Each structure stands twice: as C-alpha cells, then as structure tokens.
Short mmCIF file of C-alpha atoms and ligand atoms in Angstrom, two decimals:
data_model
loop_
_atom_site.label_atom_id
_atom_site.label_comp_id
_atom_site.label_asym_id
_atom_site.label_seq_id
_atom_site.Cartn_x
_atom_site.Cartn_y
_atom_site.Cartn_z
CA UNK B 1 -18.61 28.64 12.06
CA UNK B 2 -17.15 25.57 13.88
CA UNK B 3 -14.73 23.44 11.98
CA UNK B 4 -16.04 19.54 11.92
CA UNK B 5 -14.33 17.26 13.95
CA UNK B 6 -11.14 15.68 12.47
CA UNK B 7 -11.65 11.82 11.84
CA UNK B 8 -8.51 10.13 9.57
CA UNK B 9 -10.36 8.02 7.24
CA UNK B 10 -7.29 5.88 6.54
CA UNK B 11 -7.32 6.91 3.19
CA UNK B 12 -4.08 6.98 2.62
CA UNK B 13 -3.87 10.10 0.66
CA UNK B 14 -1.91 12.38 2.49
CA UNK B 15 1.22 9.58 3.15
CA UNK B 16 0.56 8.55 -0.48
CA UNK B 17 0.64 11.74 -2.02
CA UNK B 18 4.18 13.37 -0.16
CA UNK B 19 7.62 11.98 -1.42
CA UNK B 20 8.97 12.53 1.61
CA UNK B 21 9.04 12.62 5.36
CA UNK B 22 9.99 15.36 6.86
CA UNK B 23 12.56 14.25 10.41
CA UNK B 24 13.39 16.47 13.01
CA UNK B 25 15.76 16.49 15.65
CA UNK B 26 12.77 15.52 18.32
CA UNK B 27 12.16 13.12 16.24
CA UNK B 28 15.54 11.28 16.24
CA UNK B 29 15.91 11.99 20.06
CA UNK B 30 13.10 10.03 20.28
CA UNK B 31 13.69 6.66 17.81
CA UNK B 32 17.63 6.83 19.93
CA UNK B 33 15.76 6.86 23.33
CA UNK B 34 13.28 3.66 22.39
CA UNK B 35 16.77 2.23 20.34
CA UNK B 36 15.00 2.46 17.14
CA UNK B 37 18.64 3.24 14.98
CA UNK B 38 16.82 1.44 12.34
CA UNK B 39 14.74 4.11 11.62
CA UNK B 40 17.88 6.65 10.57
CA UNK B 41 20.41 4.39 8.97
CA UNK B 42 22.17 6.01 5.66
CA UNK B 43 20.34 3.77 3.84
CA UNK B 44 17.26 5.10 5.70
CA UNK B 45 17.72 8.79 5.35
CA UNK B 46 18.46 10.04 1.86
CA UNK B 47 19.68 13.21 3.93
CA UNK B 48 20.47 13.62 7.93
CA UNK B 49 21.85 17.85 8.35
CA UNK B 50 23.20 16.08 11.80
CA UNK B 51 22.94 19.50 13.48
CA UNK B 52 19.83 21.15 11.36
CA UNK B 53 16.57 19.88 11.69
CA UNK B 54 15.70 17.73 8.60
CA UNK B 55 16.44 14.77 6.83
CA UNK B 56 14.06 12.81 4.86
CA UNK B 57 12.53 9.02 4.51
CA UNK B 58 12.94 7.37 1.11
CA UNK B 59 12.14 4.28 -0.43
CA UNK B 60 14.54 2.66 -2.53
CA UNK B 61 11.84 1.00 -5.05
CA UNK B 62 9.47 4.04 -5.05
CA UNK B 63 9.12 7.47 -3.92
CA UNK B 64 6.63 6.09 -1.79
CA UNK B 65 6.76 6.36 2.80
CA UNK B 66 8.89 3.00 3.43
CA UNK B 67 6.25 2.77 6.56
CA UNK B 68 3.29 3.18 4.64
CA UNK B 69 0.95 0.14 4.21
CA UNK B 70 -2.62 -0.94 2.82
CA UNK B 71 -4.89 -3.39 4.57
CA UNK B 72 -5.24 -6.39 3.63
CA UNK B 73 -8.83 -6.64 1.33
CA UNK B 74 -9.26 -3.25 1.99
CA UNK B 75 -9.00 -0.28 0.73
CA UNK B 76 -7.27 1.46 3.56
CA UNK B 77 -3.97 2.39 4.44
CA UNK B 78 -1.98 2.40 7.97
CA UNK B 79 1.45 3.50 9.16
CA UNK B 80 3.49 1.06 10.53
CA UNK B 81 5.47 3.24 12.62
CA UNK B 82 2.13 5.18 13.97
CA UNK B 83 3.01 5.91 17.30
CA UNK B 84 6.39 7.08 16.78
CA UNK B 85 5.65 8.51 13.86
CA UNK B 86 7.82 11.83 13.04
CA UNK B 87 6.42 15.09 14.36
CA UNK B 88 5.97 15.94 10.51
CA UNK B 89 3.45 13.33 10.58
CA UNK B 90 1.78 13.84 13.61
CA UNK B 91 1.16 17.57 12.90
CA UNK B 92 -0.86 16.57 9.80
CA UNK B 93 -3.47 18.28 9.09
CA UNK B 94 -3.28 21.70 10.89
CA UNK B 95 -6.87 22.83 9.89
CA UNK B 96 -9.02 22.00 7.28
CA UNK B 97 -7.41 24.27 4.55
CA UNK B 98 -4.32 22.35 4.71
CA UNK B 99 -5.89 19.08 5.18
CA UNK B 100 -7.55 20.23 1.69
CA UNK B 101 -4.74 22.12 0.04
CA UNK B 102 -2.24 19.03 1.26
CA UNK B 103 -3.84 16.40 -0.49
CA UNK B 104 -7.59 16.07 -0.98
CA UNK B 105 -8.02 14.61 3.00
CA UNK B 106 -11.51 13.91 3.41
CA UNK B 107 -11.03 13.56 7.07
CA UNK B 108 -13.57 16.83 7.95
CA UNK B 109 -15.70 15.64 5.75
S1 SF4 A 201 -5.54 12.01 3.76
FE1 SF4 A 201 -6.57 12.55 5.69
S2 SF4 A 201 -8.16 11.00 5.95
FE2 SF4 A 201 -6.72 10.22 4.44
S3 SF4 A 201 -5.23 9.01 5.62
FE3 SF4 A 201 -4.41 11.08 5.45
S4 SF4 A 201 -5.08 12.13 7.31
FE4 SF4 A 201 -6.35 10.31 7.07
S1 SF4 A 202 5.86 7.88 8.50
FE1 SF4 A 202 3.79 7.08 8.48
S2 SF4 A 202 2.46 8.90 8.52
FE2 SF4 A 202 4.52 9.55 7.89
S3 SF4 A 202 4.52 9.53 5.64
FE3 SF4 A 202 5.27 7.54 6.37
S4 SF4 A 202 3.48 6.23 6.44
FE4 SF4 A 202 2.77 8.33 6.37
#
C-alpha cells in the first residue's frame, strides 16, 4: 500500500522529545561557508570529534534543542535555524515507522 504523504504538523514532538542534535561534518562546512561560527562555539557543542562526524547541541538550562521554539498563542513549535538546520534534522522522519518509533509524529497521519 502507498505510504500517506508526509505533512510536519509543527508539533513539536520529535525536536521536543531528542536531547540532542546530532552535527555532522556537512553540517559545519555549511554554518563556516554562510559564517554562522555561532552555531559551533564550545559553549555551543557539548562535544565537536573535530575529525569524526558528530558533536551535539545542548542547552545550558534544559536538555531541550537551543533552536527550538513555540508560537506565540499557539500550540505549535518551529525551528529557528530551519533552513540550515543539521542534516540530522533534515533527514527526520525516514518513513513512517521511524516517524512513529521516533517520537509519536503524527505527520502521516
Ligand atoms: S513530530 Fe513530526 S509532525 Fe511533529 S514537529 Fe516533528 S516532524 Fe513535525
Ligand atoms: S535544530 Fe531545529 S529541528 Fe533540530 S532538534 Fe533543534 S529545533 Fe529541532
């Protein structure tokens, strides 16, 4: 059968739900190129393997997305780094299993 059509709901689930943000080396190409260096300070990156491939957002308050944010009067969520967001991000959800097995995303539904 064919899987429904993906539509993000701006719940806010999947960002609110993962500690962490997964950063690859694309990723940091990428923020250098558009001189976003704010984006991978020390204080930024709880961990940077300079020559692996991961290093990790954190929040000093919470273990909440430092780039995650809810609407104003609403009940939805946004990313303030959207379009640059890191690959991690962007891949999310492969297929509806995952979307499901991630975090509850009701974006198939
Ligand atoms: S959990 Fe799914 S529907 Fe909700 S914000 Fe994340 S991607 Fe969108
Ligand atoms: S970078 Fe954006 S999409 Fe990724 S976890 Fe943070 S708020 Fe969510």
């Amino acid at each position: 059968m064919k899987e429904k059509v993906f539509r993000c709901k701006q719940c806010g689930k999947c960002c609110l739900t993962t500690e962490y943000a997964d950063i690859s080396k694309e990723d940091i190409e990428l923020w250098k190129k558009i001189g976003r260096y704010d984006l991978f300070t020390p204080d930024m990156l709880v961990e940077w393997d300079y020559f692996g491939s991961s290093g990790w957002f954190r929040n000093q308050l919470s273990t909440r997305c430092p780039f995650l944010r809810k609407k104003k009067n609403e009940d939805t969520y946004y990313c303030k780094i959207h379009k640059i967001k890191p690959l991690f991000c962007r891949s999310f959800p492969k297929d509806k299993e995952h979307a499901k097995n991630f975090c509850g995303c009701v974006g198939y539904l």
